[in-house]
CSV table of C-alpha atoms and ligand atoms in Angstrom, one decimal:
chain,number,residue,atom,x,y,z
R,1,UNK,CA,-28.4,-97.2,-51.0
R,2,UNK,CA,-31.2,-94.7,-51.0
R,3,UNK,CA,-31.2,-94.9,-46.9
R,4,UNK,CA,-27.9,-94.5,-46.7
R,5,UNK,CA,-27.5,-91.2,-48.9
R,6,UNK,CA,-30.7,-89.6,-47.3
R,7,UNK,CA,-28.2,-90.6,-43.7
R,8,UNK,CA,-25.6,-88.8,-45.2
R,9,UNK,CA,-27.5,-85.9,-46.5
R,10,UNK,CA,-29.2,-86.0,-43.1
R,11,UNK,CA,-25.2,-86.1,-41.5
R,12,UNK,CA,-24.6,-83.4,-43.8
R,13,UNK,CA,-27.3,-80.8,-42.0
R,14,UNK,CA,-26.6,-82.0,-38.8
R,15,UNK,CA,-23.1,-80.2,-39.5
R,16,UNK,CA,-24.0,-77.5,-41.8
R,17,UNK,CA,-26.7,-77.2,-38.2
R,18,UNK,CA,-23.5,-77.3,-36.1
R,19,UNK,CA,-21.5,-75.2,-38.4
R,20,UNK,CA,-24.4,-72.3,-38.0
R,21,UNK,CA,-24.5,-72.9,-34.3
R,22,UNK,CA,-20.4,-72.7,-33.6
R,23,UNK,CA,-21.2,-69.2,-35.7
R,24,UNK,CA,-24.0,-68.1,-33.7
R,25,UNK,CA,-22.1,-68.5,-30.6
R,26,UNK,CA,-19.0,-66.9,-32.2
R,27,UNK,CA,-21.3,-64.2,-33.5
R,28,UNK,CA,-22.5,-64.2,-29.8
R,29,UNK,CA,-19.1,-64.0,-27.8
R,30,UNK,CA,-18.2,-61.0,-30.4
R,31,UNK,CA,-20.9,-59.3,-29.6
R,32,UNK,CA,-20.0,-59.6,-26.0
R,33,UNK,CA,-16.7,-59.0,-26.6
R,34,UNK,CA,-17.9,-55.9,-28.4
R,35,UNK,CA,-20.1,-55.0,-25.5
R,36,UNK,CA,-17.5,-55.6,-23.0
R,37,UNK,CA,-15.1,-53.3,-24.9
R,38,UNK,CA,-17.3,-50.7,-24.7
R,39,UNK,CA,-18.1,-51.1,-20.7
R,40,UNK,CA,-14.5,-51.1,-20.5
R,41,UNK,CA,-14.0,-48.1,-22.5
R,42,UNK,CA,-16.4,-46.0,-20.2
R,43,UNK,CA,-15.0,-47.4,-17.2
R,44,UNK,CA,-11.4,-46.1,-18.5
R,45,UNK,CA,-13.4,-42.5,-19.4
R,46,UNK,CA,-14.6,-42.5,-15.9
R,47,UNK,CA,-11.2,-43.0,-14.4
R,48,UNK,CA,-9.8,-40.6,-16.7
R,49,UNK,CA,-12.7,-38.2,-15.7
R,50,UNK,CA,-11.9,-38.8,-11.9
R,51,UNK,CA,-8.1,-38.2,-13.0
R,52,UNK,CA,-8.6,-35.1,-14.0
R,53,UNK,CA,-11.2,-33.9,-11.2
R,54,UNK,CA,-8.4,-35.2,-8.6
R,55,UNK,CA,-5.8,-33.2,-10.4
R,56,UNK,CA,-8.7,-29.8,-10.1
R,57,UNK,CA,-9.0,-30.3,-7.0
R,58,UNK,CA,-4.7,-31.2,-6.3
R,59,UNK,CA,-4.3,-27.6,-8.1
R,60,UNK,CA,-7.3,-25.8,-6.1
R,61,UNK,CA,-5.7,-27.2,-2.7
R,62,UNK,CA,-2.1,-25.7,-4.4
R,63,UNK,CA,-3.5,-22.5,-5.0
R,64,UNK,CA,-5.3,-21.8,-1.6
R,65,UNK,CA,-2.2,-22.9,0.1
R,66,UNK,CA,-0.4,-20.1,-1.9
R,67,UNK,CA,-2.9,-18.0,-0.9
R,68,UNK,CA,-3.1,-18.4,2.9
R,69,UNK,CA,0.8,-18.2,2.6
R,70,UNK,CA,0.8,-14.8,0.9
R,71,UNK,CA,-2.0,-13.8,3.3
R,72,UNK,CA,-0.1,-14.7,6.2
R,73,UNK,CA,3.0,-13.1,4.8
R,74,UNK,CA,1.2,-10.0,4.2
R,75,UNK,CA,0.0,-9.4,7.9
R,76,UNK,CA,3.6,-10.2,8.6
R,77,UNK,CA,4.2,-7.0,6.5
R,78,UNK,CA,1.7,-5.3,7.7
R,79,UNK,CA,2.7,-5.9,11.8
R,80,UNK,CA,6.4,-5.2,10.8
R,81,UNK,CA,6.0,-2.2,8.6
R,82,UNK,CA,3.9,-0.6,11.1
R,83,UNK,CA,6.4,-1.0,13.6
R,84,UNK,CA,9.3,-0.1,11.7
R,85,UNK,CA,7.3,2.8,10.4
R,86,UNK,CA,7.0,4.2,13.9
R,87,UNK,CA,10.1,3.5,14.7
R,88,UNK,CA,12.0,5.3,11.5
R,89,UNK,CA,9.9,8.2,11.9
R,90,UNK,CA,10.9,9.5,15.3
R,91,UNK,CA,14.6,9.4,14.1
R,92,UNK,CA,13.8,11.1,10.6
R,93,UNK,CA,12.2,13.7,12.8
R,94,UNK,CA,15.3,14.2,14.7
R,95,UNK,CA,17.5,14.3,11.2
R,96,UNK,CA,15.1,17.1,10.1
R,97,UNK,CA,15.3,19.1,13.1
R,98,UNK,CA,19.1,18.6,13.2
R,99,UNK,CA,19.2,19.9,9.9
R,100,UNK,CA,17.1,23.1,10.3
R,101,UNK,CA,19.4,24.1,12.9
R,102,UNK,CA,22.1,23.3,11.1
R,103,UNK,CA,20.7,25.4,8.4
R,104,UNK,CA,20.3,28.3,10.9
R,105,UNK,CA,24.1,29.1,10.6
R,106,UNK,CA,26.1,30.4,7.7
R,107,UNK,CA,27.1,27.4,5.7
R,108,UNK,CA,30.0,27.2,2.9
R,109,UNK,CA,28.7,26.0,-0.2
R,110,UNK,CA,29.9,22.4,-0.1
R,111,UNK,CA,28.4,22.0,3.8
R,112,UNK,CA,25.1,23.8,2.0
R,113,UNK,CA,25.4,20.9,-0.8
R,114,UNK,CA,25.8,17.5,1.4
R,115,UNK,CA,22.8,19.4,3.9
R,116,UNK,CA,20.9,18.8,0.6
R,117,UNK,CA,22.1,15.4,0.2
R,118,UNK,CA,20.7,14.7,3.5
R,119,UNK,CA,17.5,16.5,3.6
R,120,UNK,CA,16.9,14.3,-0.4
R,121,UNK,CA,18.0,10.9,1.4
R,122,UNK,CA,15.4,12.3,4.3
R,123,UNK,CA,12.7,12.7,1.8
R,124,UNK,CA,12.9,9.4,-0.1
R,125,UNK,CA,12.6,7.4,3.1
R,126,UNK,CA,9.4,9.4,4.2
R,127,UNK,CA,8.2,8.5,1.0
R,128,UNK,CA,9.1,5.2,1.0
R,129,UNK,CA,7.9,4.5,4.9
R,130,UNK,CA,4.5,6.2,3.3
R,131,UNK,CA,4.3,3.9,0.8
R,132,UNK,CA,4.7,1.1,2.6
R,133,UNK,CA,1.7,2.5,5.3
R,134,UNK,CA,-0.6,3.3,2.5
R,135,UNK,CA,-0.5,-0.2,1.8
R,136,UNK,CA,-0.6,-1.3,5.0
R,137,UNK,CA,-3.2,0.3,6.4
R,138,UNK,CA,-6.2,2.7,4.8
R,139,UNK,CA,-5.9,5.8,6.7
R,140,UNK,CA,-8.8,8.6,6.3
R,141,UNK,CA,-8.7,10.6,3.1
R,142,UNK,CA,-7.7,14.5,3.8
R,143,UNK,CA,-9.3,16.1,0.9
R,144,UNK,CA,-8.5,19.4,-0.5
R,145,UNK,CA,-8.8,20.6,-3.7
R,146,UNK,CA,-5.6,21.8,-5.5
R,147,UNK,CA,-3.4,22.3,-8.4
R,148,UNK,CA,-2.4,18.3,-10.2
R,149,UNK,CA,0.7,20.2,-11.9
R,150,UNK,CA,1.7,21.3,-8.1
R,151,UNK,CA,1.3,17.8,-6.5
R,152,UNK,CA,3.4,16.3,-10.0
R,153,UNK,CA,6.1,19.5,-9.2
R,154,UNK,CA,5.9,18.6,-5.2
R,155,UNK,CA,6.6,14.5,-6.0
R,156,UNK,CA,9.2,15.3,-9.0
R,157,UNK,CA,11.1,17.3,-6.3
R,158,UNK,CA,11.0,15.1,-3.6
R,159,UNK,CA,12.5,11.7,-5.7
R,160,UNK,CA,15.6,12.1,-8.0
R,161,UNK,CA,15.1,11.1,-11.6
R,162,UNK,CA,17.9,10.6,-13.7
R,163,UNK,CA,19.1,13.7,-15.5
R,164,UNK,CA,18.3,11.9,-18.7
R,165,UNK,CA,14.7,11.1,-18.1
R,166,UNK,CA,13.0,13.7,-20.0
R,167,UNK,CA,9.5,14.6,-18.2
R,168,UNK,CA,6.7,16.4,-20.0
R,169,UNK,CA,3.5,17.9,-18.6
R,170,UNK,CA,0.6,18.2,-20.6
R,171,UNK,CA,-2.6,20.3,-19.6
R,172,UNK,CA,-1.6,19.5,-16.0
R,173,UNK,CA,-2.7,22.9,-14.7
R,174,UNK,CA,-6.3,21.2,-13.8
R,175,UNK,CA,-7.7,21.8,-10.3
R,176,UNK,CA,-9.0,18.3,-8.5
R,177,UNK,CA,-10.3,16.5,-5.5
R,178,UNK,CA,-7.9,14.9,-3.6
R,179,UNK,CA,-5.6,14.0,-1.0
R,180,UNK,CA,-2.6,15.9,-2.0
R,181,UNK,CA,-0.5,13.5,0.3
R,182,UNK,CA,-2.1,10.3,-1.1
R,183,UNK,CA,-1.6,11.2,-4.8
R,184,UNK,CA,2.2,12.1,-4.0
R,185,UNK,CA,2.2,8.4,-3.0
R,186,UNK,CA,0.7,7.2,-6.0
R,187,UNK,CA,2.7,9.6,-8.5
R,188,UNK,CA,5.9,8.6,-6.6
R,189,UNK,CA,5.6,5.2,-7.2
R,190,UNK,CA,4.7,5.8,-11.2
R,191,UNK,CA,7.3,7.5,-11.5
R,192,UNK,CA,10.2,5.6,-10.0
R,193,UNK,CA,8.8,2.3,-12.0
R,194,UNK,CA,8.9,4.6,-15.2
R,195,UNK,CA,12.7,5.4,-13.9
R,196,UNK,CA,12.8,1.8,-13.6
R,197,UNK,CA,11.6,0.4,-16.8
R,198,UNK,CA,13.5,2.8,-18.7
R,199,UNK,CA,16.6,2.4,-16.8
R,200,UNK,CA,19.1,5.0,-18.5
R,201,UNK,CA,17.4,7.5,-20.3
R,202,UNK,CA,13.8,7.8,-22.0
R,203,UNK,CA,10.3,10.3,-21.9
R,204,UNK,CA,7.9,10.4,-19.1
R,205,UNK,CA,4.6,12.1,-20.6
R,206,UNK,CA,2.1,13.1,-17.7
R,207,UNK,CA,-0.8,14.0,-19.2
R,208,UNK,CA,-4.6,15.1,-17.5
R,209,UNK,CA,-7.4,15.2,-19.6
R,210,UNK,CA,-10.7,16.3,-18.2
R,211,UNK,CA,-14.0,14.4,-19.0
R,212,UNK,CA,-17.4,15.9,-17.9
R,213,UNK,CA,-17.9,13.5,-14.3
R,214,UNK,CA,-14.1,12.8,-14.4
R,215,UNK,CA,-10.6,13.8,-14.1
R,216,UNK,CA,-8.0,11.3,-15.9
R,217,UNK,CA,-4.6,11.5,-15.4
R,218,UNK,CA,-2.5,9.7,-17.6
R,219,UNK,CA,1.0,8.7,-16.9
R,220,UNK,CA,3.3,7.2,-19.8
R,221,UNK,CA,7.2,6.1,-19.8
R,222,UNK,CA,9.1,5.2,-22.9
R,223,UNK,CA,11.3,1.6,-22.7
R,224,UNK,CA,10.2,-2.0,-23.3
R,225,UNK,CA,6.9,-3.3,-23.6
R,226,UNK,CA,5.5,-5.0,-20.5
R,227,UNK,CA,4.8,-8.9,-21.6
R,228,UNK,CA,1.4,-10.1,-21.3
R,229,UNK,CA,1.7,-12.4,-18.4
R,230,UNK,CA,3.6,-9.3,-16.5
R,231,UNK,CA,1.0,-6.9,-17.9
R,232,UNK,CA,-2.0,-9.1,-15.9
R,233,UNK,CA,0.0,-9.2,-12.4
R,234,UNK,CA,1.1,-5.7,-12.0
R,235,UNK,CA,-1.2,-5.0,-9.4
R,236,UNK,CA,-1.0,-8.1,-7.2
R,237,UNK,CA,0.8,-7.3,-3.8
R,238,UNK,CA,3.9,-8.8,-3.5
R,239,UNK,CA,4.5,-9.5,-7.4
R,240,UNK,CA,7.8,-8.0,-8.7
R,241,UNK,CA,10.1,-8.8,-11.6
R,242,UNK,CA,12.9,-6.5,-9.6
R,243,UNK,CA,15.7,-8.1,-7.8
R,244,UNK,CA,14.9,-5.5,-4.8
R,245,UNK,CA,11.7,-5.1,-5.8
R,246,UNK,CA,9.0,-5.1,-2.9
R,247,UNK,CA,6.0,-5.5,-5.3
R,248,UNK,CA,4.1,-3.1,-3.1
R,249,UNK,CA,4.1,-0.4,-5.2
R,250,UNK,CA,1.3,-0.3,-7.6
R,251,UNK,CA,-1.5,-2.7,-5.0
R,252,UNK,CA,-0.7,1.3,-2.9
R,253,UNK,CA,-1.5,2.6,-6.0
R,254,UNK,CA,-4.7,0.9,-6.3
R,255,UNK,CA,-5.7,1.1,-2.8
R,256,UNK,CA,-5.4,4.6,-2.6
R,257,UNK,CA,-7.2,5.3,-6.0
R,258,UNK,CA,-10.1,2.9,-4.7
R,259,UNK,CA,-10.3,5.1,-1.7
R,260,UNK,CA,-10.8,8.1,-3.8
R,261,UNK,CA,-13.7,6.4,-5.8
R,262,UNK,CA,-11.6,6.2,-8.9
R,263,UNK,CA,-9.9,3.6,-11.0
R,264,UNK,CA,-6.5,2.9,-12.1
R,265,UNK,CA,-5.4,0.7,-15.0
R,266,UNK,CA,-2.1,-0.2,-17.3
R,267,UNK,CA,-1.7,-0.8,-20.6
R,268,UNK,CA,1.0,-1.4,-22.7
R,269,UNK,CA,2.8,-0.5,-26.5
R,270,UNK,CA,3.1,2.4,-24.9
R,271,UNK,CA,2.9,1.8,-21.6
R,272,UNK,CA,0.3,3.9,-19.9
R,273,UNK,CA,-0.9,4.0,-16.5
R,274,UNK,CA,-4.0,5.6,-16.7
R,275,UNK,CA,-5.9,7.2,-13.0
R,276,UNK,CA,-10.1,8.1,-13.6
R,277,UNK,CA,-10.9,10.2,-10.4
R,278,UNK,CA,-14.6,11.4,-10.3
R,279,UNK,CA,-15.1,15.2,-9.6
R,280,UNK,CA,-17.5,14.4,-7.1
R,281,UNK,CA,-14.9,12.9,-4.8
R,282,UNK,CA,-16.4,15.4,-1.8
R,283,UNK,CA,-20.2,14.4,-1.7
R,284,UNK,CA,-19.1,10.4,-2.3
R,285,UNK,CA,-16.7,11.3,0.6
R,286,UNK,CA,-19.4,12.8,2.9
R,287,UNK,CA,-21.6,10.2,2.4
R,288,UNK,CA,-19.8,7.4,3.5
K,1,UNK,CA,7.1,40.1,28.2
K,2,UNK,CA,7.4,36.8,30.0
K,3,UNK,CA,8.9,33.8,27.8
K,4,UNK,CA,6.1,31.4,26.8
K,5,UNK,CA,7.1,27.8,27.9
K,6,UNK,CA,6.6,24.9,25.9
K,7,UNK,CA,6.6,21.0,27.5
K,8,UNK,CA,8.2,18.5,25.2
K,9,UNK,CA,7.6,14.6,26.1
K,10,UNK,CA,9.2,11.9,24.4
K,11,UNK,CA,11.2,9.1,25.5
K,12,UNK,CA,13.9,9.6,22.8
K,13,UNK,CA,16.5,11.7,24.1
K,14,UNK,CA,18.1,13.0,20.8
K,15,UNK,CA,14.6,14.0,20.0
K,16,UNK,CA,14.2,16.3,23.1
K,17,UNK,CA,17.3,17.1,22.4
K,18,UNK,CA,17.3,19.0,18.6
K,19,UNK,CA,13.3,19.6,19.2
K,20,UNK,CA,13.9,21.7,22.5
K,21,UNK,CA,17.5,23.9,20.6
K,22,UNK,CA,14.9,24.2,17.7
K,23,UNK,CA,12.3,26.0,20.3
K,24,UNK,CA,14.7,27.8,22.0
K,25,UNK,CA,16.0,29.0,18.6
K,26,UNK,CA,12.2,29.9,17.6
K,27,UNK,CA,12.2,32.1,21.2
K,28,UNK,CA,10.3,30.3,23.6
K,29,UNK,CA,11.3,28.3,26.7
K,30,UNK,CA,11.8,24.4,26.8
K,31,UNK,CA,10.7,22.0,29.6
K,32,UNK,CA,11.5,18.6,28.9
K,33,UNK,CA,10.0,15.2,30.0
K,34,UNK,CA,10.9,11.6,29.2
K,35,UNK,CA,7.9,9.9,29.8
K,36,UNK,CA,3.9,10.0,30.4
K,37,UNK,CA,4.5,10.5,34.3
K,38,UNK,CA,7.2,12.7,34.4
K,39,UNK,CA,5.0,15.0,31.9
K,40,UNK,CA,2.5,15.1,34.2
K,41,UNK,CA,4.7,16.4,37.1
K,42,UNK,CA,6.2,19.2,35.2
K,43,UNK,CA,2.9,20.0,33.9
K,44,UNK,CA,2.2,20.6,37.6
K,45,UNK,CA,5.1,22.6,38.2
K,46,UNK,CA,5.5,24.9,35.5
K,47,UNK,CA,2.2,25.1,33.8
K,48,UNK,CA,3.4,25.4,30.5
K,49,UNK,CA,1.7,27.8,27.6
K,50,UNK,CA,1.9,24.6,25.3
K,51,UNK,CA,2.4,21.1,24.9
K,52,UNK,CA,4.0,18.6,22.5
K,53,UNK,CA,3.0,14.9,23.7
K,54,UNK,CA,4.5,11.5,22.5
K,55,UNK,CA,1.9,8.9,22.3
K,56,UNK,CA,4.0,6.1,22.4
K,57,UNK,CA,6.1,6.5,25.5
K,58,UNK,CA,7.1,3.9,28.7
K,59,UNK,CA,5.7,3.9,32.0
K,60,UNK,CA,2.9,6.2,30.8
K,61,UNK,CA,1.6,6.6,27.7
K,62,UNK,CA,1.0,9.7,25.9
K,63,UNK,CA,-3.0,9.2,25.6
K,64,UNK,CA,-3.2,8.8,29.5
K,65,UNK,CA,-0.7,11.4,30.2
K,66,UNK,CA,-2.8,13.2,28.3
K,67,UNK,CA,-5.7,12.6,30.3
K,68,UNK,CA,-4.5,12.7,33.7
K,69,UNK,CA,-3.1,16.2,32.7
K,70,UNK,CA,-6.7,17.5,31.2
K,71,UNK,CA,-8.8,16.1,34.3
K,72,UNK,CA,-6.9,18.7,36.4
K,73,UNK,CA,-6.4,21.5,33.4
K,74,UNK,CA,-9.3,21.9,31.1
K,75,UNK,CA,-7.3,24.7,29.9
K,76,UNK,CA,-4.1,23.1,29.0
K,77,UNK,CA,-3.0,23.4,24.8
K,78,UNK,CA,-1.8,19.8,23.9
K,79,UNK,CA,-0.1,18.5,20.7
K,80,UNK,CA,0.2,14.4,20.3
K,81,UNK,CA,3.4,13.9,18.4
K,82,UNK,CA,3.2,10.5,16.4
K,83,UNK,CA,5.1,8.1,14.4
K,84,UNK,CA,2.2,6.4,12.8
K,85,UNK,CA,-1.7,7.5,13.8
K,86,UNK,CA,-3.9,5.4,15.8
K,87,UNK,CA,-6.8,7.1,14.8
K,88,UNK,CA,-9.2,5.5,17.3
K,89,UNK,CA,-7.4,6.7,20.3
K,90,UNK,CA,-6.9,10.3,18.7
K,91,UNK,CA,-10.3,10.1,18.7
K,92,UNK,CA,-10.9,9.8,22.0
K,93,UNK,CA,-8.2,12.5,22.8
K,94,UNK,CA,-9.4,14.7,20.2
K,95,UNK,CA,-13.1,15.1,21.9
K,96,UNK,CA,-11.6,16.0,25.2
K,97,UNK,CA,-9.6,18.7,23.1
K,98,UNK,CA,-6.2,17.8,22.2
K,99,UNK,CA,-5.4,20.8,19.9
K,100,UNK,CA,-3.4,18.6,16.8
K,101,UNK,CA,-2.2,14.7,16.0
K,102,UNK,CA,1.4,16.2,14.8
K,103,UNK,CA,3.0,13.6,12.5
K,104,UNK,CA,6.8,12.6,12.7
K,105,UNK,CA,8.8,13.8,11.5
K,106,UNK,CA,7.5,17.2,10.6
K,107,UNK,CA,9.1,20.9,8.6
K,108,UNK,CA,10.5,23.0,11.2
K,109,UNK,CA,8.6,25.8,9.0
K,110,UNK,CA,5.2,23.5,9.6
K,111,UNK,CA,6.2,23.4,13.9
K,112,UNK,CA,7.0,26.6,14.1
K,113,UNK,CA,3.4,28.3,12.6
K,114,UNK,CA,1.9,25.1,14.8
K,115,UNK,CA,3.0,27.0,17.7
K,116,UNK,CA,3.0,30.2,16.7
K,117,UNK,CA,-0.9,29.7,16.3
K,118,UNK,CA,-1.3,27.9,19.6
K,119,UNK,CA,0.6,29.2,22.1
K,120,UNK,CA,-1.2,32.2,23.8
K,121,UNK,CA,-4.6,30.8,22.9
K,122,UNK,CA,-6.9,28.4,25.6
K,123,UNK,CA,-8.7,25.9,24.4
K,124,UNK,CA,-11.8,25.0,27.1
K,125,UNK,CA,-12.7,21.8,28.0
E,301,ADP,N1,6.3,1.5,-16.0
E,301,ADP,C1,6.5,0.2,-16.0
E,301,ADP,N2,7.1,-0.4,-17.1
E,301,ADP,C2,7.3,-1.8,-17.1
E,301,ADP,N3,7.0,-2.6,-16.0
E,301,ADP,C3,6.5,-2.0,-14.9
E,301,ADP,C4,6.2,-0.6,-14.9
E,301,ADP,N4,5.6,-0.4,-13.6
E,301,ADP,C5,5.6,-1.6,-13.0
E,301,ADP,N5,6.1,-2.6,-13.7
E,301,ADP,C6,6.2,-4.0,-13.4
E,301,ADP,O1,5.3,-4.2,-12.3
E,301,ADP,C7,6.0,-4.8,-11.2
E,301,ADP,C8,5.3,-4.4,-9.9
E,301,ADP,O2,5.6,-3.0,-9.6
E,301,ADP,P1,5.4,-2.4,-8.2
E,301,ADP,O3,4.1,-2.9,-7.6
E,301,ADP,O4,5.6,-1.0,-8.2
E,301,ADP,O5,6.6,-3.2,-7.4
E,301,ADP,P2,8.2,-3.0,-7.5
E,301,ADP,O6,8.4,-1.7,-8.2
E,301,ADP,O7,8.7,-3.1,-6.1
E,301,ADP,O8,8.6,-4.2,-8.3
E,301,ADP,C9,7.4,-4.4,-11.4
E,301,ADP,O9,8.3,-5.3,-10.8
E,301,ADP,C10,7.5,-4.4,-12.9
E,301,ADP,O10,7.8,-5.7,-13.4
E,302,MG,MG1,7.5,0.1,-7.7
């Protein structure tokens, strides 16, 4: 009787023994599961790591085709503007010529008025074939030092603002360093985007204000605030929010600024375009 | 006094056209020529007091014309008339004394002091 419950107790480890073991090994195959989870967890990291480095490199690839396709399209502009530019101005030249003989002769007043109209329509495409040049190609600066309120009179005269943009000068009677042409250029293109953004009627402010190394010349149009994402573009070539825009306008700007060792920057609420120009435009010019 | 003759050369005939009744107008004499070549011929013949030179012109372009005309005349007064600057080749022209890179189009006003200035003087070369 003894025997037999010592075989039983002894039956009784063996499976309390077994019990411990079946747990162990449970205990065991959790932890591997556990481990396994967590190689598998990394490995889905890494993918997800490679994911996103494919999708980097996917969007670099995206953006350097957009950019050898805008570089290509740009010395596409560049070829064809050149040649159209040569070939509009012989023509303009003849128009002009026509029209000083015309001018020789006693005119009524309404022959005297469409001659105008002519010699205006004359203007804007010498200033719009300039434009496109100036951004085209750099040609050398011709500096002379002159009058800013005569260059802003000079461009005001040569584009037609709407009666109902009022313009203001302020302290423009400030002697600078320049190329006259150049700056008509730059002014021009201000201007017309100022005509532009305010579309009917509004102020454009011209402003120079004259810092000891520096002359700043500040240009500001009433009408809507320019959004952010517009705001960081404006001087890209090619980038337009106009249905005929070229979005050539302000990358002239900028190049011809460069050239005169200066800097030109927007700003918006209001908007402002504002030009730095040094004073010592002459001596950076002679050295280089 | 003897009218001073002025050579025009471009290879657009409106353009020699209003350009030559505008010179004529101004009181000189007008010789016309249509290309690089024929410049250089009535260069030859007339010897003119002044000349405004095309650069970009068929059979002979206004740079050589240029040159074959100065290699004979050291004295001659040329203009180059332009519709967009290559400013390498002006260069070039520019050191064997070509007087003024004249940009189309131009103010009558601007032509007219151009010669006005030019005409009776000789450059040396
Ligand atoms: N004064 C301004 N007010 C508001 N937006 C402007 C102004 N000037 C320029 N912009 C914006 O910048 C863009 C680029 O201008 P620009 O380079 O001159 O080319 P374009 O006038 O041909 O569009 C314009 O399309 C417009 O969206
Ligand atoms: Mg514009």
């Amino acid at each position: 009787m003894k025997k037999q419950t010592v075989k039983k107790h002894d039956n009784l480890i063996n499976t309390e023994q077994e019990q411990i073991r079946k747990i162990a090994t449970k205990n065991n195959n959790i932890e591997k599961i556990n481990f396994l989870k967590t190689e598998l967890e990394i490995a889905a990291n890494q993918i997800q790591m490679q994911d996103a480095e494919l999708e980097t490199a996917t969007n670099r690839i995206q953006v350097q085709d957009a950019e050898m396709e805008k570089s290509a399209k740009l010395s596409a502009i560049g070829l064809l503007s050149s040649q159209i530019a040569h070939d509009l101005r012989s023509p303009l030249a003849i128009i002009e010529s026509a029209l000083w003989l015309l001018r020789q002769n006693s005119l009524t007043e309404e022959q005297d008025d469409k001659l105008q109209v002519i010699g205006r329509a004359v203007n804007k495409m010498k200033s719009e074939i300039d434009r496109t040049l100036s951004f085209v190609r750099n040609t050398p600066l011709e500096i002379q030092t002159c009058l800013i309120s005569n260059i802003i009179q000079s461009t005001l005269s040569n584009i037609n603002l709407p009666k109902s943009i009022k313009v203001k000068t302020i302290n423009c009677d400030v002697m600078i360093v320049c190329d006259p042409k150049k700056l008509e250029i730059v002014f021009t293109n201000l201007f017309n985007n100022a005509a532009d953004a305010m579309s009917k009627s509004g102020d454009l402010i011209i402003e120079v204000i004259e810092d000891q190394n520096s002359n700043i010349i500040k240009v500001q149009n009433s009408g809507p605030t320019i959004p952010k994402d517009v705001l960081s573009k404006l001087f890209v070539p090619l980038f337009t929010t106009k249905q005929n825009g070229t979005g050539l306008g302000l990358s002239s700007c900028r190049n011809i600024i460069t050239q005169h060792a200066g800097t030109i920057t927007a700003s918006s609420e209001p908007t402002v375009f504002t030009i730095e120009i040094p004073k010592n435009l002459a001596s950076i010019v002679e050295k280089a | 006094m003897e009218k001073q003759n002025i050579l025009l050369v471009d290879d657009d005939a409106d353009l020699l056209k209003v350009m030559s009744e505008v010179i004529t107008t101004l009181g000189y004499g007008a010789i016309l020529a249509s290309n690089g070549q024929e410049a250089v011929l009535q260069f030859e013949k007339h010897i003119p007091n002044l000349v405004f030179m095309d650069v970009k012109m068929p059979i002979l372009d206004g740079f050589d014309a240029f040159f074959r005309i100065r290699s004979k005349f050291p004295n001659a007064n040329i203009i180059m008339m332009t519709g967009f600057a290559d400013h390498a080749r002006w260069k070039e022209v520019k050191s064997a004394c070509a007087i003024y890179l004249l940009e189309k189009p131009w103010p009558t006003e601007f032509l007219s002091e151009l010669i006005r200035r030019h005409v009776t003087t000789k450059v040396s070369c």
